Coordinates of C-alpha atoms in Angstrom, one line a residue:
X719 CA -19.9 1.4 -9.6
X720 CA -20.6 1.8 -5.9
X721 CA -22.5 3.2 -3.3
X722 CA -20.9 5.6 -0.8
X723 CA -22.1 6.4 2.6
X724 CA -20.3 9.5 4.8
X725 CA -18.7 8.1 7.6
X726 CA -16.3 10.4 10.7
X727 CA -12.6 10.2 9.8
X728 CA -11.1 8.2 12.8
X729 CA -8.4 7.0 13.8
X730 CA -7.8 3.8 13.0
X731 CA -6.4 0.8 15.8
X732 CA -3.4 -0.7 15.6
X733 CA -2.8 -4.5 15.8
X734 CA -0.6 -6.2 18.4
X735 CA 2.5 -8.1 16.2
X736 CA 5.2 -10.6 17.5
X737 CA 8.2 -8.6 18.9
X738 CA 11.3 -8.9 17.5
X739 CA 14.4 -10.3 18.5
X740 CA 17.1 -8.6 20.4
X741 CA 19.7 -8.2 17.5
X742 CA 23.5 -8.7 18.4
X743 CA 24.8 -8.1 14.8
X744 CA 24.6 -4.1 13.3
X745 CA 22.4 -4.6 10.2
X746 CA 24.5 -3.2 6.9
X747 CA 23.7 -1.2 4.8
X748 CA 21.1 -1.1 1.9
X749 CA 21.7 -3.2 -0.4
X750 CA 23.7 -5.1 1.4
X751 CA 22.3 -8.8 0.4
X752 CA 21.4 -10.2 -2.8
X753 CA 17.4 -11.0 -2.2
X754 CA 16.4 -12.7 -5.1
X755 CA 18.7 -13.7 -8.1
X756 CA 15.4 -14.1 -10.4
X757 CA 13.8 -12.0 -12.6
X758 CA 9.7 -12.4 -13.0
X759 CA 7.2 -10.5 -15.3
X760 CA 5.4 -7.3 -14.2
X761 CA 2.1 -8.0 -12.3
X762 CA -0.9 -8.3 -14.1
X763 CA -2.3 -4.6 -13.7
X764 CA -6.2 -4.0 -13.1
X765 CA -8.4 -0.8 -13.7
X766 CA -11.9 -0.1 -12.0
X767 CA -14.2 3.2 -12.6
X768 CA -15.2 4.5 -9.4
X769 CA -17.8 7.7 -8.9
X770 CA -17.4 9.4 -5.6
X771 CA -20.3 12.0 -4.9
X772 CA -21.5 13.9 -1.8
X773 CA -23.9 16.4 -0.3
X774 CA -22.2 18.4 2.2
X775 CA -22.0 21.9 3.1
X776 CA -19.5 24.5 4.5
X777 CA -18.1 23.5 8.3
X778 CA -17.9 19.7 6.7
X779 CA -15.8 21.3 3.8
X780 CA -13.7 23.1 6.4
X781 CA -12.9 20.0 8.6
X782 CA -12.5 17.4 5.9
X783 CA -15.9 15.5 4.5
X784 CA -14.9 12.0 4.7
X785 CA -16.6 9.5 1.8
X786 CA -15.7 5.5 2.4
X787 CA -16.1 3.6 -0.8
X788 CA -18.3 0.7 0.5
X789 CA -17.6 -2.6 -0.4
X790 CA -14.4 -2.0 -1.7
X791 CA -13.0 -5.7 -1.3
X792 CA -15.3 -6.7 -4.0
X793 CA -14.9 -4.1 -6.3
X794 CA -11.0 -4.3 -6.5
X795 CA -11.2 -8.5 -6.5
X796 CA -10.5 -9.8 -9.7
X797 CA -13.1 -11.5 -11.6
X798 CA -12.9 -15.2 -10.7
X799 CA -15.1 -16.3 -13.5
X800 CA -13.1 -15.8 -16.0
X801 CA -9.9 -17.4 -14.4
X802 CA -8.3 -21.2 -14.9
X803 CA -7.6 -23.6 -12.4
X804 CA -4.2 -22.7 -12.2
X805 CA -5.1 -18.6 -11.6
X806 CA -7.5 -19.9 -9.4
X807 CA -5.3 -21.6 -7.3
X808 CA -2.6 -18.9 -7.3
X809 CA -5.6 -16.6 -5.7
X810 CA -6.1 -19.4 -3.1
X811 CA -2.8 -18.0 -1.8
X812 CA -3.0 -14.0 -1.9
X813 CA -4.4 -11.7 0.0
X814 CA -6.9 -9.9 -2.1
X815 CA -7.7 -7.7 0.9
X816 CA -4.8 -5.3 -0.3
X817 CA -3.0 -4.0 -3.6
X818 CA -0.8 -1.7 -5.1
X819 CA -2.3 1.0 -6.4
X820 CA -0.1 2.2 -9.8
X821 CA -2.1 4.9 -11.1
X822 CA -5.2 7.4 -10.6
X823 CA -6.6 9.0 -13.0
X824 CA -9.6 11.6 -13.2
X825 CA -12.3 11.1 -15.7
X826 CA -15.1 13.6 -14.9
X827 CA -15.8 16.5 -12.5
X828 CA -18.7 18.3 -10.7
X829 CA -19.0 20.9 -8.5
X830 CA -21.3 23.6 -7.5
X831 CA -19.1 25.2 -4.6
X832 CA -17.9 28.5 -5.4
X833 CA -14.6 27.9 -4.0
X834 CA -11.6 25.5 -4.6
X835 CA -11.9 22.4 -3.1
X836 CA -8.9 19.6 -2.9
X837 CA -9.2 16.0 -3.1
X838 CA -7.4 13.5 -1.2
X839 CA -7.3 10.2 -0.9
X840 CA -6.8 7.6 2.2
X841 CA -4.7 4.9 0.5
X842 CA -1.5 3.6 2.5
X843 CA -1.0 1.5 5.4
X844 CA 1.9 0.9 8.0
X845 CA 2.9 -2.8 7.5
X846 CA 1.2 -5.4 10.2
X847 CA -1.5 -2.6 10.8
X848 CA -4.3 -0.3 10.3
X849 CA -2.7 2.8 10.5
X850 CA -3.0 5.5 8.2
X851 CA 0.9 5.9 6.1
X852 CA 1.8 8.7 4.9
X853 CA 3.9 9.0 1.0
X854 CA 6.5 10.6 3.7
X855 CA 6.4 7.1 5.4
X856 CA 6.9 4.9 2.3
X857 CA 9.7 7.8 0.1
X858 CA 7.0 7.9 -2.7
X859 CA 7.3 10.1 -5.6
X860 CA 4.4 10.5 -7.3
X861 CA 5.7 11.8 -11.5
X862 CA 2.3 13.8 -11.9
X863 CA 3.5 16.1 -9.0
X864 CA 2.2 16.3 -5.3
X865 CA -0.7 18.9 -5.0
X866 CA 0.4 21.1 -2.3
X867 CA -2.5 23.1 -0.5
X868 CA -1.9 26.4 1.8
X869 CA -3.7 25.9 5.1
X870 CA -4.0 29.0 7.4
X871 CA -4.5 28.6 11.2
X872 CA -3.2 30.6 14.3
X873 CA 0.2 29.8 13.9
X874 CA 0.6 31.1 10.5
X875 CA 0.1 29.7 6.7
X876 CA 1.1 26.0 6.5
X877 CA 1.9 24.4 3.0
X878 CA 1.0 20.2 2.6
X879 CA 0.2 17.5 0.0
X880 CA -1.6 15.2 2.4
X881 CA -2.7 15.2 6.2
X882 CA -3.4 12.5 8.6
X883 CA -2.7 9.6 6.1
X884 CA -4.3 11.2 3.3
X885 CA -2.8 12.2 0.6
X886 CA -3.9 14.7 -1.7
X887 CA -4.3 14.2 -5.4
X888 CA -6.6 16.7 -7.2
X889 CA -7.7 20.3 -7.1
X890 CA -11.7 20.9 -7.9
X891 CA -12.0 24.3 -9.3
X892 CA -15.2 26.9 -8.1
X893 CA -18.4 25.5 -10.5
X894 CA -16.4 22.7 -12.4
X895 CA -17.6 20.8 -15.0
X896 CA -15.7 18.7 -16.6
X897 CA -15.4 15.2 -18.9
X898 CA -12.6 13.5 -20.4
X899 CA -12.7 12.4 -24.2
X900 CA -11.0 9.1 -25.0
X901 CA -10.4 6.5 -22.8
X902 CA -6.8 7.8 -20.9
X903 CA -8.2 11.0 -17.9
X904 CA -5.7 13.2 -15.8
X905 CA -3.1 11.0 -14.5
X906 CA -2.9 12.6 -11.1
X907 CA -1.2 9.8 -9.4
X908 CA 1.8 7.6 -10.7
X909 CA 4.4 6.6 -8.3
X910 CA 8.0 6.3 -9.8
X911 CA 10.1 5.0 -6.8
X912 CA 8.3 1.5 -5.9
X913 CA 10.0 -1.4 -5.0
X914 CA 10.9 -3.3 -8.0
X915 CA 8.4 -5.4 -9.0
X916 CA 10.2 -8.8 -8.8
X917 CA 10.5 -8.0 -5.2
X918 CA 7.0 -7.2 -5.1
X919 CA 5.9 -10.4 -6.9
X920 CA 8.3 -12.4 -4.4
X921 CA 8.1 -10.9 -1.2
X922 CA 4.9 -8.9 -1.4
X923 CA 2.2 -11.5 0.6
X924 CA 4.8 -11.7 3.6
X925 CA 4.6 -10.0 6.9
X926 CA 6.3 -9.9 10.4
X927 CA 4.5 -12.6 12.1
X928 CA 4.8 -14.6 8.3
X929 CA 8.4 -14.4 8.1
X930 CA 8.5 -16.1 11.6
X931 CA 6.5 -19.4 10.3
X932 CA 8.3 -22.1 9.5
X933 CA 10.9 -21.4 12.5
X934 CA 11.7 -23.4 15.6
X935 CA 13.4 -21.5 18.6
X936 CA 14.6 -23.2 21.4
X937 CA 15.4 -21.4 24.9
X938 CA 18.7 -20.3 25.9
X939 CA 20.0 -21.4 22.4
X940 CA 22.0 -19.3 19.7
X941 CA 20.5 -21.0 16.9
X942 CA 17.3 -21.9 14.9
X943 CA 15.5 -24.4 12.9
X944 CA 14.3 -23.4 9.9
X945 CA 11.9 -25.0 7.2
X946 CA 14.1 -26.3 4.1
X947 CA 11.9 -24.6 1.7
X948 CA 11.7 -21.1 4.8
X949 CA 12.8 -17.7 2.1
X950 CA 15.4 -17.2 4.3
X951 CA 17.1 -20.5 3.3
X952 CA 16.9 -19.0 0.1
X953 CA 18.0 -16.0 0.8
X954 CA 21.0 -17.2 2.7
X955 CA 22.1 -19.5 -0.2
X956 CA 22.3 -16.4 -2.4
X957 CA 24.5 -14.9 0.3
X958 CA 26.5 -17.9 2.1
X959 CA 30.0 -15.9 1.4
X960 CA 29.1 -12.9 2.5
X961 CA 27.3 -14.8 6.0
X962 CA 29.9 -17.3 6.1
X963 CA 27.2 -20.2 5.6
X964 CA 27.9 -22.3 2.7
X965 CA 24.6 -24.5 3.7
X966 CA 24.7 -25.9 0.2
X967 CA 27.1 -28.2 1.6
X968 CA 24.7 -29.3 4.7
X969 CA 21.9 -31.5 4.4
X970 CA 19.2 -30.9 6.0
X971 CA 18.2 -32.6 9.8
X972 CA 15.1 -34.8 9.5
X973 CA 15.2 -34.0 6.0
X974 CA 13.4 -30.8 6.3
X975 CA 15.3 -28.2 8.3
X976 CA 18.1 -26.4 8.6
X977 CA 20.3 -25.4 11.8
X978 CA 21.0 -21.6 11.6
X979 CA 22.8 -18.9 13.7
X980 CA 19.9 -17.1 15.6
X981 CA 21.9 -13.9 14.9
X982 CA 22.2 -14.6 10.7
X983 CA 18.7 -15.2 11.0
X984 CA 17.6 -12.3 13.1
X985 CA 19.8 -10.3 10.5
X986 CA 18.6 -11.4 7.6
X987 CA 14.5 -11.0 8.3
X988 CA 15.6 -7.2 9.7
X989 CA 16.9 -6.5 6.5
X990 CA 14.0 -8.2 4.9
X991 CA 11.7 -6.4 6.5
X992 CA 12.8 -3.0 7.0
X993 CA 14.3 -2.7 3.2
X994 CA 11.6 -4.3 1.3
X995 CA 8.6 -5.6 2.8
X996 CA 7.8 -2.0 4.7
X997 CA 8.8 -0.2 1.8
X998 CA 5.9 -1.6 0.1
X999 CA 2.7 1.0 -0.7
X1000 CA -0.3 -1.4 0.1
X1001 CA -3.7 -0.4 -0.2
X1002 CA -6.2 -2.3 2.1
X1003 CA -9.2 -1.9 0.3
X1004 CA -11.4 -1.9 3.6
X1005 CA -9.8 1.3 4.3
X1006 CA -9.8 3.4 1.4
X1007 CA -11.9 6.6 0.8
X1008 CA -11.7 10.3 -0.2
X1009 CA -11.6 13.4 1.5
X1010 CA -12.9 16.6 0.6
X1011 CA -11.7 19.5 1.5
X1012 CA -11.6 23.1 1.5
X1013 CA -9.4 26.1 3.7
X1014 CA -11.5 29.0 1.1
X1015 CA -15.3 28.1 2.1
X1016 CA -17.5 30.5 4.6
X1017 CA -18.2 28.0 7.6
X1018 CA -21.1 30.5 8.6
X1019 CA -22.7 29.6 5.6
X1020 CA -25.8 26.8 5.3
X1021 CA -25.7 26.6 1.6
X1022 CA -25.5 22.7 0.7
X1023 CA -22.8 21.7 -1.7
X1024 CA -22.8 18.8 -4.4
X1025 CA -19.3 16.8 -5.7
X1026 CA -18.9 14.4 -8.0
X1027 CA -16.0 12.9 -9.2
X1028 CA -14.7 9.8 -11.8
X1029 CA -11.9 8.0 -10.9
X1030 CA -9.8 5.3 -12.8
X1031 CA -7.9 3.6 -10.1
X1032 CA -4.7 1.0 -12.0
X1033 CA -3.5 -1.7 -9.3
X1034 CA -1.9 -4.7 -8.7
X1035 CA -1.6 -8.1 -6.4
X1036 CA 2.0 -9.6 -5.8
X1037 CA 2.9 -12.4 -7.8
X1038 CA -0.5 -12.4 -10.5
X1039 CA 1.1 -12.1 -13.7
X1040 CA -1.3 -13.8 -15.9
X1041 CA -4.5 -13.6 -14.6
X1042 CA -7.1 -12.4 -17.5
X1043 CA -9.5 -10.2 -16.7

């Protein structure tokens, strides 16, 4: 369980990545390439308890009372001491700053506002960044329903499920109290549009400036070298008729890499990217927090407020399948 300290909501930076190359050829349309002609097992899916409280009062209510969970990284990391070599070494390679997040759920409630309060939570990021994403950014449908909130300002009454890259997920009655029984809560978030999870598994730990390793560019030339074992080798094997590469037939120079068309290539880690890789709903864990709020509350007043909630948060990291709690 962890310890939460109130920090100002701001705006987080974003970080510089390589620009990409001018592309000659019109990208086509989704799906238009076969990425992966495998099948792999769902990701090994976590769970971890977290209790968010705070003391705040009515103007924090008003503009949004921020709550960072601290130490997040080591809460969500899996537990190493109970992992073979093998897991071990698979972690070696992940990024356990990030995950998917698969389901929310709400095990117990306190409040002693006298007004409704709505919950939200800060859990996407843009690709290659720290910005905020929004479930508008990523097409995420969440089965439990989006919990739309009716703001009032001077342009009128303004429905939303989320604001500045949070997203809310729960609605806190005036007074609540209230506990679970049995082990499942409120499911309150459950996406049902991800990315499948074999593309997850095989495509989740890349990034811009990753897809770019493993290539040689030379100036003033129309092609590149790539590694022999680069994913876009693969991916261009799967999909030499429709590319007009049959590179099954070539053998690779120096024994390691492969000449290819600097426009194939440019095409193929476009459609890469902006099809799968951005589609993806990470969570970085250094980011995540909770946001209470509430449109209803009488800023004049100086009555101090207490909130507690349970949360069950389910997640995942690409490619751990069998990794034991």
């Amino acid at each position: 369980m962890s310890t939460l300290k109130q920090e100002n909501l701001e705006a987080p930076k974003i970080t510089e990545t390589p620009k990409m190359p001018n592309m000659k050829a019109s990208p086509l349309p989704e799906p238009s390439m076969e990425l992966s002609g495998e099948t792999s097992a769902d990701n090994k899916t976590y769970s971890r308890r977290i209790l968010l409280h705070c003391t705040t009062d009515a103007s924090k209510l008003a503009a949004g009372q921020f709550l960072k969970i601290s130490d997040a990284e080591r809460i969500f990391r899996p537990d190493f001491a109970v992992a073979n070599e093998t897991d071990k070494k698979d972690l070696e390679n992940c990024d356990l700053s990030r995950g998917i997040v698969s389901q929310v759920e709400v095990l117990s409630v306190y409040s002693n506002c006298d007004k409704p309060i709505v919950m939200g939570l800060k859990l996407f990021q843009r690709p290659d960044s720290t910005q905020a994403a929004s479930t508008n950014d990523l097409k995420i449908s969440n089965t439990a329903g989006w919990l739309y909130s009716i703001a009032a300002n001077k342009l009128g009454e303004h429905a939303s499920h989320g604001r500045a890259g949070v997203t809310n997920i729960f609605s806190i009655m005036p007074f609540e109290r209230t506990r679970v029984s049995g082990e499942t809560g409120q499911v309150v978030y459950s996406p049902s549009n991800l990315i499948g999870n074999r593309y997850i598994s095989q495509y989740g730990s890349y990034n811009w400036r990753s897809l770019w390793d493993g290539i040689v560019q030379f100036p003033n030339e129309d092609f590149y070298y790539l590694d022999k074992n680069h994913i876009v080798i693969s991916i261009v094997k799967r999909n030499w008729e429709l590319l007009g590469i049959p590179i099954e037939q070539e053998l690779p120079r120096e024994g390691r890499y492969y000449r290819i068309d600097s426009k194939v290539c440019d095409r193929v880690i476009s459609e890469l990217y902006d099809n799968v890789i951005s589609k993806i709903p990470f969570t970085k864990w250094s980011q995540m927090g909770a946001v209470f709020s509430s449109d209803h509350v009488d800023e004049t007043s100086d009555k101090e407020y207490n909130i507690s909630v349970e949360l069950k948060v389910s997640f995942s990291y690409p490619g751990l399948n069998d990794l034991q709690q």
